[in-house]
C-alpha positions as a printed Julia matrix, in Angstrom:
449×3 Matrix{Float64}:
 139.82   -98.42  -26.24
 138.38   -98.71  -22.75
 140.41  -100.84  -20.32
 139.02  -101.5   -16.85
 141.44  -102.69  -14.2
 140.41  -104.01  -10.81
 143.24  -104.52   -8.33
 142.14  -107.19   -5.91
 142.76  -105.37   -2.66
 140.18  -103.88   -0.34
 141.48  -102.08    2.73
 141.93   -98.61    4.13
 145.5    -97.45    4.63
 145.35   -97.62    8.42
 143.91  -101.12    8.45
 146.02  -102.7     5.7
 148.66  -104.22    7.96
 145.92  -105.47   10.26
 144.13  -107.01    7.25
 147.3   -108.72    5.99
 147.98  -110.07    9.49
 144.39  -111.32    9.83
 144.56  -113.11    6.46
 147.84  -114.74    7.46
 146.43  -115.7    10.88
 143.24  -117.08    9.31
 145.24  -119.05    6.75
 147.42  -120.54    9.49
 144.32  -121.42   11.48
 142.82  -123.24    8.49
 146.12  -124.78    7.45
 145.78  -123.0     4.12
 148.23  -121.02    2.03
 147.55  -117.25    2.49
 147.65  -116.7    -1.28
 145.07  -119.44   -1.84
 142.88  -118.0     0.92
 142.96  -114.5    -0.55
 142.22  -115.95   -3.98
 139.16  -117.67   -2.54
 138.01  -114.37   -1.04
 138.43  -112.78   -4.48
 136.18  -115.43   -6.01
 133.51  -114.65   -3.42
 133.86  -110.97   -4.3
 133.32  -111.84   -7.97
 130.04  -113.55   -7.09
 128.83  -110.49   -5.2
 129.65  -108.21   -8.13
 127.84  -110.54  -10.54
 124.74  -110.46   -8.32
 124.76  -106.65   -8.55
 125.13  -106.68  -12.35
 128.61  -105.1   -12.23
 130.64  -105.55  -15.4
 133.8   -107.63  -14.9
 137.08  -105.75  -15.34
 139.14  -106.23  -18.49
 142.17  -107.13  -16.39
 142.34  -108.17  -12.75
 146.02  -108.28  -11.76
 147.19  -109.85   -8.51
 150.23  -108.74   -6.59
 151.7   -112.24   -6.36
 151.86  -112.4   -10.18
 153.66  -109.07  -10.61
 156.77  -109.19   -8.47
 159.15  -108.42  -11.4
 157.21  -105.22  -12.18
 157.29  -104.22   -8.51
 161.06  -104.83   -8.33
 161.59  -102.72  -11.46
 159.6    -99.77  -10.11
 161.37   -99.81   -6.75
 164.73   -99.85   -8.58
 163.64   -96.83  -10.67
 162.65   -94.93   -7.53
 165.99   -95.72   -5.86
 167.97   -94.85   -9.01
 166.15   -91.5    -9.19
 167.13   -90.68   -5.61
 163.65   -90.87   -4.05
 164.19   -93.86   -1.77
 166.63   -95.48    0.66
 167.39   -98.9     2.17
 167.57   -99.89    5.84
 168.32  -103.46    6.91
 166.3   -105.14    4.16
 163.54  -102.52    4.14
 163.15   -99.93    1.38
 161.45   -96.59    2.09
 160.21   -93.74   -0.06
 161.58   -90.36    1.01
 158.74   -87.84    1.01
 161.22   -84.99    1.5
 162.54   -85.73   -1.99
 159.09   -85.15   -3.51
 158.01   -81.48   -3.02
 154.56   -82.1    -4.55
 153.65   -84.56   -1.78
 150.13   -83.76   -0.56
 148.85   -82.4    -3.87
 145.81   -84.72   -3.96
 144.68   -84.54   -0.33
 145.8    -80.99    0.37
 147.61   -82.17    3.5
 150.98   -80.79    4.54
 153.82   -82.93    5.8
 153.82   -81.24    9.2
 150.16   -82.27    9.62
 151.12   -85.92    9.36
 153.59   -86.05   12.24
 151.3    -85.35   15.18
 148.81   -87.93   16.39
 149.94   -90.67   14.02
 147.94   -93.86   14.44
 150.66   -96.3    13.41
 153.85   -97.22   15.2
 156.71   -94.96   14.19
 159.84   -96.63   12.81
 162.63   -94.55   14.31
 164.97   -95.67   11.52
 163.05   -93.6     8.98
 164.42   -90.23    7.91
 160.94   -88.73    8.1
 158.01   -90.25   10.02
 155.9    -89.84    6.86
 158.23   -91.99    4.75
 156.46   -95.15    3.63
 157.62   -98.67    2.82
 158.28   -99.78   -0.73
 159.61  -103.16    0.41
 159.28  -104.84    3.81
 161.76  -107.4     5.05
 160.4   -110.84    5.84
 158.97  -111.59    9.27
 158.52  -115.01   10.79
 155.3   -116.72    9.81
 154.6   -114.4     6.87
 154.78  -115.2     3.14
 157.78  -113.68    1.39
 159.53  -113.36   -1.96
 163.21  -113.11   -2.77
 164.17  -109.63   -3.96
 167.28  -107.53   -4.68
 166.93  -106.26   -1.07
 166.48  -109.64    0.54
 163.42  -111.78    1.34
 160.23  -109.86    2.08
 157.03  -108.54    0.57
 156.05  -105.3    -1.18
 154.68  -102.3     0.65
 151.0   -101.63    0.13
 151.24   -98.61   -2.16
 153.9    -99.81   -4.61
 151.72  -102.74   -5.69
 149.08  -100.46   -7.21
 151.51   -98.19   -9.04
 153.42  -101.1   -10.52
 150.33  -102.98  -11.72
 148.67   -99.85  -13.13
 151.82   -98.93  -15.05
 152.13  -102.48  -16.37
 148.71  -102.37  -18.07
 147.9    -98.68  -18.56
 151.27   -97.0   -18.66
 152.29   -94.14  -16.4
 149.53   -91.86  -17.67
 145.87   -92.85  -17.84
 142.42   -91.32  -17.53
 140.64   -92.43  -14.35
 141.73   -93.84  -10.99
 139.06   -94.77   -8.45
 138.65   -95.9    -4.89
 136.98   -95.1    -1.59
 137.35   -91.66   -0.05
 139.41   -93.19    2.77
 142.12   -93.99    0.2
 142.81   -90.36   -0.71
 145.39   -90.18    2.07
 147.81   -91.78    2.38
 147.28   -94.5    -0.23
 146.55   -92.49   -3.36
 148.82   -89.69   -2.21
 151.64   -92.21   -1.94
 150.76   -93.76   -5.3
 151.17   -90.37   -6.96
 154.5    -89.77   -5.25
 156.08   -93.12   -6.09
 154.73   -93.19   -9.67
 156.08   -89.71  -10.37
 159.36   -90.64   -8.7
 159.69   -93.62  -11.02
 158.61   -91.66  -14.13
 158.33   -87.87  -14.15
 155.68   -88.05  -16.92
 153.29   -90.0   -14.7
 149.8    -88.47  -14.65
 146.19   -89.41  -13.88
 143.58   -87.17  -15.46
 140.7    -87.78  -13.03
 140.48   -89.17   -9.51
 137.12   -90.67   -8.48
 136.44   -91.35   -4.8
 133.18   -92.87   -3.59
 131.49   -92.07   -0.28
 130.86   -94.55    2.51
 127.79   -96.63    3.23
 126.63   -95.5     6.67
 124.07   -96.66    9.23
 122.58   -93.9    11.36
 125.27   -91.62    9.92
 128.09   -93.87   11.15
 130.42   -95.63    8.73
 129.52   -99.29    8.32
 132.21  -101.43    9.96
 132.6   -104.72   11.77
 134.12  -103.0    14.81
 130.89  -101.05   15.38
 128.73  -104.14   14.9
 126.71  -102.45   12.14
 128.11  -104.46    9.27
 126.05  -106.19    6.56
 127.36  -108.25    3.68
 125.89  -108.16    0.18
 124.79  -111.79    0.62
 122.85  -110.92    3.77
 121.05  -108.05    2.04
 120.12  -109.94   -1.14
 118.82  -112.84    0.89
 115.78  -110.62    1.52
 115.99  -108.04   -1.26
 116.49  -108.43   -5.0
 120.06  -107.53   -6.11
 118.63  -104.92   -8.49
 116.89  -103.25   -5.55
 120.25  -103.0    -3.79
 121.83  -101.63   -6.97
 119.06   -99.03   -7.28
 119.57   -98.06   -3.63
 123.28   -97.47   -4.3
 122.85   -95.69   -7.65
 120.12   -93.51   -6.15
 122.77   -91.48   -4.31
 125.64   -89.7    -6.07
 128.72   -91.89   -5.81
 130.79   -89.23   -4.02
 128.18   -88.79   -1.27
 127.71   -90.97    1.8
 124.66   -93.21    1.63
 122.68   -94.16    4.71
 121.54   -97.79    4.81
 118.1    -98.6     6.2
 115.37  -101.17    5.66
 113.02   -98.35    4.65
 115.4    -97.27    1.89
 115.76  -100.85    0.64
 112.0   -101.34    0.7
 111.55   -98.13   -1.29
 114.16   -99.24   -3.85
 112.51  -102.64   -4.13
 109.12  -100.99   -4.66
 110.56   -98.77   -7.38
 112.24  -101.69   -9.15
 108.92  -103.55   -9.18
 107.19  -100.52  -10.7
 109.85  -100.2   -13.42
 109.75  -103.85  -14.45
 105.98  -104.13  -14.19
 105.78  -101.21  -16.62
 108.23  -102.89  -19.01
 106.39  -106.21  -18.72
 103.06  -104.54  -19.51
 104.66  -102.73  -22.47
 106.08  -105.98  -23.81
 102.7   -107.66  -23.47
 100.88  -104.85  -25.31
 103.5   -104.66  -28.05
 103.52  -108.43  -28.6
  99.85  -108.21  -29.54
 100.47  -105.37  -32.0
 103.83  -106.25  -33.49
 103.32  -104.47  -36.81
 102.23  -101.17  -35.27
 105.11  -101.24  -32.74
 107.63  -101.12  -35.58
 106.3    -97.88  -37.05
 108.17   -94.65  -36.33
 105.14   -92.36  -36.48
 104.92   -91.03  -32.89
 102.86   -88.08  -31.54
 104.84   -84.9   -30.85
 104.1    -84.93  -27.12
 105.69   -88.4   -26.87
 108.69   -87.23  -28.91
 109.07   -84.26  -26.54
 108.84   -86.52  -23.47
 111.54   -88.86  -24.79
 113.83   -86.06  -25.98
 113.58   -84.3   -22.62
 114.49   -87.52  -20.81
 117.38   -88.27  -23.19
 118.73   -84.73  -22.75
 118.64   -85.04  -18.95
 120.23   -88.46  -19.18
 123.15   -87.28  -21.33
 123.68   -84.06  -19.38
 123.53   -85.69  -15.95
 125.69   -88.71  -16.8
 128.26   -86.4   -18.4
 128.27   -84.25  -15.25
 130.2    -86.57  -12.93
 127.7    -89.44  -13.26
 124.69   -87.82  -11.57
 122.66   -91.01  -11.54
 120.05   -89.79   -9.0
 118.96   -87.09  -11.46
 118.59   -89.69  -14.21
 116.48   -91.99  -12.02
 114.22   -89.09  -11.06
 113.84   -88.03  -14.71
 112.81   -91.57  -15.67
 109.53   -90.99  -13.82
 108.05   -89.04  -16.73
 108.42   -91.69  -19.48
 107.35   -94.4   -17.0
 104.23   -92.47  -16.0
 103.41   -91.68  -19.62
 103.73   -95.35  -20.53
 101.48   -96.39  -17.64
  98.86   -93.84  -18.64
  98.8    -95.32  -22.15
  98.64   -98.83  -20.73
  96.02   -98.49  -18.01
  93.97   -95.28  -18.07
  90.76   -94.91  -20.03
  92.06   -91.76  -21.72
  95.43   -93.35  -22.51
  93.92   -96.41  -24.13
  92.06   -94.15  -26.57
  95.15   -92.19  -27.63
  96.08   -92.19  -31.31
  99.26   -94.1   -32.18
  99.15   -95.64  -28.7
 101.16   -98.75  -29.59
 103.76   -96.74  -31.52
 104.11   -94.44  -28.51
 104.55   -97.38  -26.14
 107.26   -98.85  -28.38
 109.19   -95.55  -28.4
 108.86   -95.06  -24.63
 109.88   -98.65  -23.9
 113.0    -98.25  -26.07
 114.04   -95.03  -24.31
 113.55   -96.54  -20.84
 115.4    -99.74  -21.71
 118.33   -97.85  -23.26
 118.81   -95.92  -20.03
 118.48   -99.05  -17.89
 121.05  -100.87  -20.0
 123.56   -98.05  -19.5
 122.89   -98.03  -15.75
 123.28  -101.82  -15.51
 119.64  -102.6   -14.76
 118.59  -104.59  -17.82
 118.3   -108.35  -17.16
 117.18  -110.83  -19.79
 113.57  -111.11  -18.61
 111.22  -108.59  -16.97
 108.83  -111.37  -15.93
 111.66  -113.23  -14.17
 112.6   -110.11  -12.19
 108.96  -109.6   -11.16
 108.72  -113.23  -10.04
 111.92  -112.89   -7.99
 110.73  -109.62   -6.42
 107.51  -111.34   -5.34
 109.46  -114.23   -3.82
 111.68  -111.83   -1.85
 108.62  -109.9    -0.63
 106.99  -113.13    0.57
 110.16  -114.07    2.41
 110.32  -110.67    4.16
 106.63  -111.02    5.05
 107.22  -114.59    6.27
 104.33  -115.81    4.13
 103.88  -118.27    1.28
 102.07  -117.57   -1.98
  99.31  -119.97   -0.95
  98.85  -118.18    2.37
  98.44  -114.83    0.6
  95.95  -116.32   -1.88
  94.04  -117.88    1.02
  93.8   -114.46    2.7
  92.55  -112.97   -0.58
  89.84  -115.66   -0.73
  88.88  -114.87    2.88
  88.64  -111.19    2.01
  86.54  -111.88   -1.08
  84.14  -113.95    1.01
  83.97  -111.18    3.64
  83.17  -108.59    0.99
  80.5   -110.82   -0.53
  78.93  -111.15    2.94
  79.28  -107.37    3.44
  81.68  -107.9     6.35
  83.65  -104.82    5.38
  85.41  -104.49    8.72
  86.9   -107.96    8.31
  87.7   -107.24    4.67
  89.56  -104.04    5.58
  91.42  -105.78    8.4
  92.74  -108.47    6.02
  93.95  -105.81    3.58
  95.61  -103.86    6.41
  97.26  -106.96    7.92
  98.83  -107.82    4.57
  99.85  -104.2     3.9
 101.6   -104.16    7.28
 104.02  -106.84    6.07
 104.5   -105.43    2.58
 101.77  -107.18    0.57
  99.45  -104.8    -1.29
  96.1   -106.0    -2.66
  94.78  -104.59   -5.94
  91.15  -104.95   -6.96
  90.03  -104.92  -10.59
  87.07  -106.19  -12.62
  89.1   -109.34  -13.27
  89.58  -110.02   -9.55
  92.06  -109.29   -6.76
  95.82  -109.68   -7.18
  98.76  -108.76   -4.98
 102.1   -107.04   -5.41
 105.04  -106.21   -3.14
 104.84  -102.86   -1.36
 106.59  -100.91    1.38
 105.3   -102.17    4.77
 103.03   -99.63    6.45
 105.38   -98.94    9.37
 108.28   -98.23    7.03
 106.22   -95.99    4.75
 106.16   -93.29    7.41
 109.89   -93.71    8.06
 110.65   -93.42    4.36
 108.43   -90.34    4.03
 110.34   -88.63    6.85
 113.69   -89.51    5.28
 112.68   -88.03    1.93
């Protein structure tokens, strides 16, 4: 049985104490309990994850609800001779754990020079880390066998993981900045508490960067999910993130978001057109008689999907491979040759099923393709700072110019709209519009790719 655990804590090891202090300071400023404030932040995080179509975890433990488990683990570590007490503080002794550094590859002597945190001279080794911290004035605390205080950062994760998954489980994830010291310390204290502790696979994701610099508030290059999805559809942001392998850094730019938004529109327009064609030929769409070339196209895509997802979740390869079934479907839908193909509807039904199955697995399948297309258009209009009526008025102006053979004016209207991400499409039925990458960003995106 799959069990997903999300531990509600988001901080790098070097910034954790600063984060705790800032939460406490903010809570004091608002006259709010720090636990209630952090719980409110968690609820906001839940909203962001829902926007991005992330599945909720099976269990979401909070430190404040698991003090007995934390006490028990610290006692086990002390009883096994891997920790020591000093004036209400409890430390883990790294010298007692010879395997320390096995995850990061760092050696103890590498950790002593140039340390970025204040050294507690009471510690036996500068690399020893806190399991329990004695209470300080103005901070929340809990009563413990070692006096009032709060747990160290690392012990919380080990205790909560063991409570729900046991000491051995399959996958442990986090950002690459958590490899050392956080995950290194988790391994040490978990093994010190239970020598059979083991994690089969560690997964560490890369950073989101801007101009190759890590996104952070201190650099002033920080965007929240809410700020991004105010202008771009959440699925476009998800596609942007999934389009790079999770272990690699990903460089944020408007051009990349525009490209992802354009691709999402293409995917859902294809699905919408498939649904429309199939709804008019319901009986034929249920038949399984499909031409061999369509079978080959689908089997090739399914093989790439299974192979790539099994190979450390290579989602970019899957997204690239999806181009073939999407193009084949569009040929059947819109080209003169495609519309004359035998078993056209049966082929569309098979292609649509293969595409949707992959999108469902990747977390891209909402309830309605038409709703996504409508939302993508609204976001594009907002980025262009135009209304639907204004675009339609410009289309009418262009139609009049073409009728009067004022082709310079007609071309200028098309170009002006393309510059802000509105593409005009002419057909025998008339002129319509769709979102597109703004002209200036098209060149930037081409250079990046």
